[in-house]
mmCIF file of C-alpha atoms and ligand atoms in Angstrom:
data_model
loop_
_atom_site.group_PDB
_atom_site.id
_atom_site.type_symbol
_atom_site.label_atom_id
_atom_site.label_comp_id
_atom_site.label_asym_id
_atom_site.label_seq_id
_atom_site.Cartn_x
_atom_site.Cartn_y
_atom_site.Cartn_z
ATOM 1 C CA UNK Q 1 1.138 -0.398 9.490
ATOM 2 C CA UNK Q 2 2.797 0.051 5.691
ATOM 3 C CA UNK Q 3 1.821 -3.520 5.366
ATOM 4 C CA UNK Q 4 -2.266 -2.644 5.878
ATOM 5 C CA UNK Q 5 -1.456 0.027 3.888
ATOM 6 C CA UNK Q 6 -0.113 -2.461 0.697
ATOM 7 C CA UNK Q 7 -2.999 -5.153 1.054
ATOM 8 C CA UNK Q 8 -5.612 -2.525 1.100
ATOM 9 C CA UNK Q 9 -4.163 -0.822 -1.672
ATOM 10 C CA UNK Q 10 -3.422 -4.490 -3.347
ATOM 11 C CA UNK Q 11 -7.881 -4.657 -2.498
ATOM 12 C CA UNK Q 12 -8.936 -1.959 -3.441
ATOM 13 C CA UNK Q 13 -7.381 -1.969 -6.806
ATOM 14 C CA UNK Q 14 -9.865 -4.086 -7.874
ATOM 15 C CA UNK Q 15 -12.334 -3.263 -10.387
ATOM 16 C CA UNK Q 16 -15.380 -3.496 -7.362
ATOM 17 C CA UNK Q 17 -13.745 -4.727 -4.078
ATOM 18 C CA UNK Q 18 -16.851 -5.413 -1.819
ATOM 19 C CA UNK Q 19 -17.179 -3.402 1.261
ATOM 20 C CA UNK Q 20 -16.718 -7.123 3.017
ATOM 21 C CA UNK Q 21 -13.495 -7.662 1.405
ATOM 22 C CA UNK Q 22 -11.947 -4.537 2.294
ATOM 23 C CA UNK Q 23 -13.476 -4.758 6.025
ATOM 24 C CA UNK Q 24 -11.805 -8.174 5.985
ATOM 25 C CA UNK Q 25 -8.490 -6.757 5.198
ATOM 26 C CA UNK Q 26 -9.009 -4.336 8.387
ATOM 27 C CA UNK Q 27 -9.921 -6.945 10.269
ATOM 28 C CA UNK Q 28 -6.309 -8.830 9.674
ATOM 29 C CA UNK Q 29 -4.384 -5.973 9.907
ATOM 30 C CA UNK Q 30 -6.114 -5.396 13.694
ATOM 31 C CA UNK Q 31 -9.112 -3.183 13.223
ATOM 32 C CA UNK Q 32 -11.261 -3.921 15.963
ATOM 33 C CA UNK Q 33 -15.568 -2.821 16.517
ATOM 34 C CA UNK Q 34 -18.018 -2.770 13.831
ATOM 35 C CA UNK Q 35 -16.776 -1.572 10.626
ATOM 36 C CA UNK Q 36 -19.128 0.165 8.250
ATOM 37 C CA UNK Q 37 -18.406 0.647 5.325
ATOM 38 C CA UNK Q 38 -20.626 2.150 2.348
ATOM 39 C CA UNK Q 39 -19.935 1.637 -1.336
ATOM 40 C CA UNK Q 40 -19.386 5.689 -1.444
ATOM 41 C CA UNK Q 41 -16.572 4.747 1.773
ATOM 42 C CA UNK Q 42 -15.083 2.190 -0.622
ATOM 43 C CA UNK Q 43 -15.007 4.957 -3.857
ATOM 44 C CA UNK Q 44 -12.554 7.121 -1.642
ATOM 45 C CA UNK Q 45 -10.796 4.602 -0.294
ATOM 46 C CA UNK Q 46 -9.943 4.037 -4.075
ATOM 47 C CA UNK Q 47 -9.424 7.289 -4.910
ATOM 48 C CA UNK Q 48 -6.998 7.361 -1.488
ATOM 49 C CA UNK Q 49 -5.311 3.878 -2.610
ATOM 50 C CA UNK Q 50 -4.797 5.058 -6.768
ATOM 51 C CA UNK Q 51 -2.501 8.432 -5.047
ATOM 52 C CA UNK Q 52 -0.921 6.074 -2.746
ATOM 53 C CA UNK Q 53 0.344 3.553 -5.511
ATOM 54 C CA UNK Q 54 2.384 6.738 -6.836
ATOM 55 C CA UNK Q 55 4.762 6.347 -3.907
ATOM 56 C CA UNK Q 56 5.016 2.452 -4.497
ATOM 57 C CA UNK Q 57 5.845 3.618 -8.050
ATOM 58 C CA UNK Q 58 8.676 5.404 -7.695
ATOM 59 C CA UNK Q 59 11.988 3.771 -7.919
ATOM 60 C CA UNK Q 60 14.366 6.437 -6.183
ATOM 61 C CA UNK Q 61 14.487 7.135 -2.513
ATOM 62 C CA UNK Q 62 14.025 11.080 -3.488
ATOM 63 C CA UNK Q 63 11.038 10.326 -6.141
ATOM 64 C CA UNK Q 64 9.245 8.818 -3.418
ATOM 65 C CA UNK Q 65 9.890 11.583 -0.399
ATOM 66 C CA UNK Q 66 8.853 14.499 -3.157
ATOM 67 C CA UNK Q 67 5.160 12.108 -3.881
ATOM 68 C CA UNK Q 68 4.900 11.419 0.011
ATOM 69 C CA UNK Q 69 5.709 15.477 0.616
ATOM 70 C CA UNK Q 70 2.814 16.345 -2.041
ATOM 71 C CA UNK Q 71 0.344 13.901 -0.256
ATOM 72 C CA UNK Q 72 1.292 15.073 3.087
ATOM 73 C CA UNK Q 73 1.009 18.656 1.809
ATOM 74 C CA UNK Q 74 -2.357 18.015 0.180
ATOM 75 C CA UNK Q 75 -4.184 15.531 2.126
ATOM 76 C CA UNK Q 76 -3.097 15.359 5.689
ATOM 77 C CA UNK Q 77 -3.420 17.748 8.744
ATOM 78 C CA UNK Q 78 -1.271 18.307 11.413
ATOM 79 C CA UNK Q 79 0.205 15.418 13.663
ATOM 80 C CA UNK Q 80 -1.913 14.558 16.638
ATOM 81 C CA UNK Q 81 -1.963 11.869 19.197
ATOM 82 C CA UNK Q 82 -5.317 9.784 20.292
ATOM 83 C CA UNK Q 83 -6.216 7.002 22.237
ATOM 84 C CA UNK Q 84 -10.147 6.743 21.119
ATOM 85 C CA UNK Q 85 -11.488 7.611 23.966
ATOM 86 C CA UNK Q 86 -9.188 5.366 25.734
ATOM 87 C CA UNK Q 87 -10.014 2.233 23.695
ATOM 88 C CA UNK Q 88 -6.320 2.292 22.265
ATOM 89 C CA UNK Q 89 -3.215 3.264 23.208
ATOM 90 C CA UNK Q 90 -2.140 6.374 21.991
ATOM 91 C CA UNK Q 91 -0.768 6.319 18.732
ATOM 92 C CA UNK Q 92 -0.645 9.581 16.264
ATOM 93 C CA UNK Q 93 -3.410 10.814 13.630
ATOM 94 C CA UNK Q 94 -2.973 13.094 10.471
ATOM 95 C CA UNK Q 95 -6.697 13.010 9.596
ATOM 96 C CA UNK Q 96 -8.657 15.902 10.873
ATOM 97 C CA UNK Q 97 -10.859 13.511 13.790
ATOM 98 C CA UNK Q 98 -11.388 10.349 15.150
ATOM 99 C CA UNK Q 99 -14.429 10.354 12.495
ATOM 100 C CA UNK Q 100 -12.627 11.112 9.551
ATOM 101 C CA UNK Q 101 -14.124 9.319 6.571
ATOM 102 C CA UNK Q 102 -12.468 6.282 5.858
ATOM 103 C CA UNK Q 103 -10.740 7.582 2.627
ATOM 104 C CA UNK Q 104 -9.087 10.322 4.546
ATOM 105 C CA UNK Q 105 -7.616 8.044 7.459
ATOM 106 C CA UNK Q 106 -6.426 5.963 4.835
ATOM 107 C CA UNK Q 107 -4.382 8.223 2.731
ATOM 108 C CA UNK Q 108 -3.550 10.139 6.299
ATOM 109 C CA UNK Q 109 -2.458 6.865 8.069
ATOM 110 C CA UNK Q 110 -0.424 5.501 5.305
ATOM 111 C CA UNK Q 111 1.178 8.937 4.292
ATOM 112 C CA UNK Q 112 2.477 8.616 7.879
ATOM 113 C CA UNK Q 113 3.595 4.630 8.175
ATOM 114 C CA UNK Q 114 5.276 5.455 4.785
ATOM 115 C CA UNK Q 115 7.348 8.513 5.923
ATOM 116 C CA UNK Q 116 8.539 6.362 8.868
ATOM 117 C CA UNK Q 117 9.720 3.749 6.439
ATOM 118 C CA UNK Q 118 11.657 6.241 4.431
ATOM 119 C CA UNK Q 119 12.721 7.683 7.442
ATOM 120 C CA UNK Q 120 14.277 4.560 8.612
ATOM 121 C CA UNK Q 121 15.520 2.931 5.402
ATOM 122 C CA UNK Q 122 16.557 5.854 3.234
ATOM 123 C CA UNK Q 123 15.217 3.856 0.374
ATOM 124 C CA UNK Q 124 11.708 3.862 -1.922
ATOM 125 C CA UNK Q 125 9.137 2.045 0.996
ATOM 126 C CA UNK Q 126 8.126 -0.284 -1.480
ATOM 127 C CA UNK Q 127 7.509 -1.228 -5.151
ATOM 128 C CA UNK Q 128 4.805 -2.755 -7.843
ATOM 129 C CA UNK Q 129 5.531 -6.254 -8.770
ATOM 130 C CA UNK Q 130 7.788 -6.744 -12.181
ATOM 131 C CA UNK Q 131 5.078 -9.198 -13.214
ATOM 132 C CA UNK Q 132 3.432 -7.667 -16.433
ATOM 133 C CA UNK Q 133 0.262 -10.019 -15.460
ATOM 134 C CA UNK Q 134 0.163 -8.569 -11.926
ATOM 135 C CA UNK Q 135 -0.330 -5.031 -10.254
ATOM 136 C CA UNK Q 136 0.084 -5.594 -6.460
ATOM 137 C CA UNK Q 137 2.273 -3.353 -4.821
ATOM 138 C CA UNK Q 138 4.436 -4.959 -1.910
ATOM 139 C CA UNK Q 139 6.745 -3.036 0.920
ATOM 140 C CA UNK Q 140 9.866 -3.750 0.958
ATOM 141 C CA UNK Q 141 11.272 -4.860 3.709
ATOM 142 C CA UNK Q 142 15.111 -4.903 5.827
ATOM 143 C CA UNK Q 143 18.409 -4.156 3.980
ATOM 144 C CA UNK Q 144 18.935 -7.581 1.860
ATOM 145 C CA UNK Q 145 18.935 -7.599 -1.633
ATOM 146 C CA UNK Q 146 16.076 -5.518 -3.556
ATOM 147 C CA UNK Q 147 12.392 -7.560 -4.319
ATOM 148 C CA UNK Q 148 10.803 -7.592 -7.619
ATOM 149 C CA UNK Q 149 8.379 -9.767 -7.411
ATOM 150 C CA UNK Q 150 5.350 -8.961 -4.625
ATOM 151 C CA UNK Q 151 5.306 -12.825 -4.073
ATOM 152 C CA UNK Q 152 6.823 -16.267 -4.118
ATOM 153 C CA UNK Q 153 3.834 -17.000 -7.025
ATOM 154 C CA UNK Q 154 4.493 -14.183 -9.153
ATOM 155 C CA UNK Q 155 8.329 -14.802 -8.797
ATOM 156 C CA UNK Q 156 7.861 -18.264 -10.078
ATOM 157 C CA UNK Q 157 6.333 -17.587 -12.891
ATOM 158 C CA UNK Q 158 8.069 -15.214 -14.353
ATOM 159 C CA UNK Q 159 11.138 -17.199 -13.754
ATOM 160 C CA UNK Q 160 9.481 -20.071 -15.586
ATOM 161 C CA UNK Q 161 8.408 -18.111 -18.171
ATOM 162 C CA UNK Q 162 12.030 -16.344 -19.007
ATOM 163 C CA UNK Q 163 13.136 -19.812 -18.985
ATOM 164 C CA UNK Q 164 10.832 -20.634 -21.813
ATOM 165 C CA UNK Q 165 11.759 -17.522 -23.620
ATOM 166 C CA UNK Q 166 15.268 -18.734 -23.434
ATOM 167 C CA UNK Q 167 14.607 -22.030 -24.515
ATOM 168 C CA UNK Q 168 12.314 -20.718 -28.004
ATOM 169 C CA UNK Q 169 15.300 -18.840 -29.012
ATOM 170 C CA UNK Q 170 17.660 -21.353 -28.505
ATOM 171 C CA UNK Q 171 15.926 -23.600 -31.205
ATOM 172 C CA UNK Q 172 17.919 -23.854 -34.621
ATOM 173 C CA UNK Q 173 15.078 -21.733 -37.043
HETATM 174 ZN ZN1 LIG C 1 2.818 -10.108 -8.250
#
């Protein structure tokens, strides 16, 4: 669930993500039925995904409870459960229906994936890469050592270019 919430964010960030992409990106993470989505649909699902980096942002356990409390606070309703009609199982909502707009599942549904996370781990649920050249925001995941990078890519090229850095200053001048 965080995960779907990090590649749509990752998406969305995008100067226009196509209503296609970002139904793709549903589609992997298990969204099932037509999905409909309207340019206006994909506006708040950017406004939903630029609140939702804050809590990737912040690099302290507490930083990130006090951002998920304000979102919680200012965007979701109370806990309820639904099964769809019986086309799921029953799994709980923070948006106000079954019809919320898309924008207001997705900052409802990640607020709550998130606060499980933090729940569990007692640490920040995820971070932005470190790479200067790259914005994607990753969750972190289990209890080994901390991830910078949000990929095997972006970790290789920094490392390759610190190496070069090292290398240029090494050089009698
Ligand atoms: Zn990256």
């Amino acid at each position: 669930m965080a995960r779907r919430t990090a590649a749509l964010i990752n998406v969305l960030t995008d100067d226009r993500p196509a209503p296609t992409t970002v139904a793709e990106v549903l589609r992997a993470y298990g969204e099932t039925g037509s999905i409909d989505l309207a340019p206006r649909d994909v506006a708040q699902m950017r406004t939903a995904a630029a609140l939702l980096r804050e809590v990737f942002a912040a690099d302290h356990v507490d930083a990130a409870a006090e951002t998920l409390n304000r979102l919680l606070r200012e965007h979701a309703g109370p806990p309820r459960l639904t099964s769809h009609g019986g086309s799921a199982p029953w799994h709980p909502h923070l948006d106000h229906d079954d019809d919320a707009p898309w924008g207001e599942w997705l900052l409802a549904s990640s607020c709550l994936a998130l606060t499980v996370l933090v729940w569990d781990h007692q640490r920040p649920p995820g971070s932005v890469c470190a790479s200067p050249s790259c914005q994607n925001v990753f969750i972190a995941q289990g209890s080994g050592p901390e991830r910078r990078y949000c990929s095997r890519r972006c970790a290789t090229r920094e490392r390759v270019a610190a190496h070069r850095r090292s290398r240029s200053n090494e050089q009698p001048g």
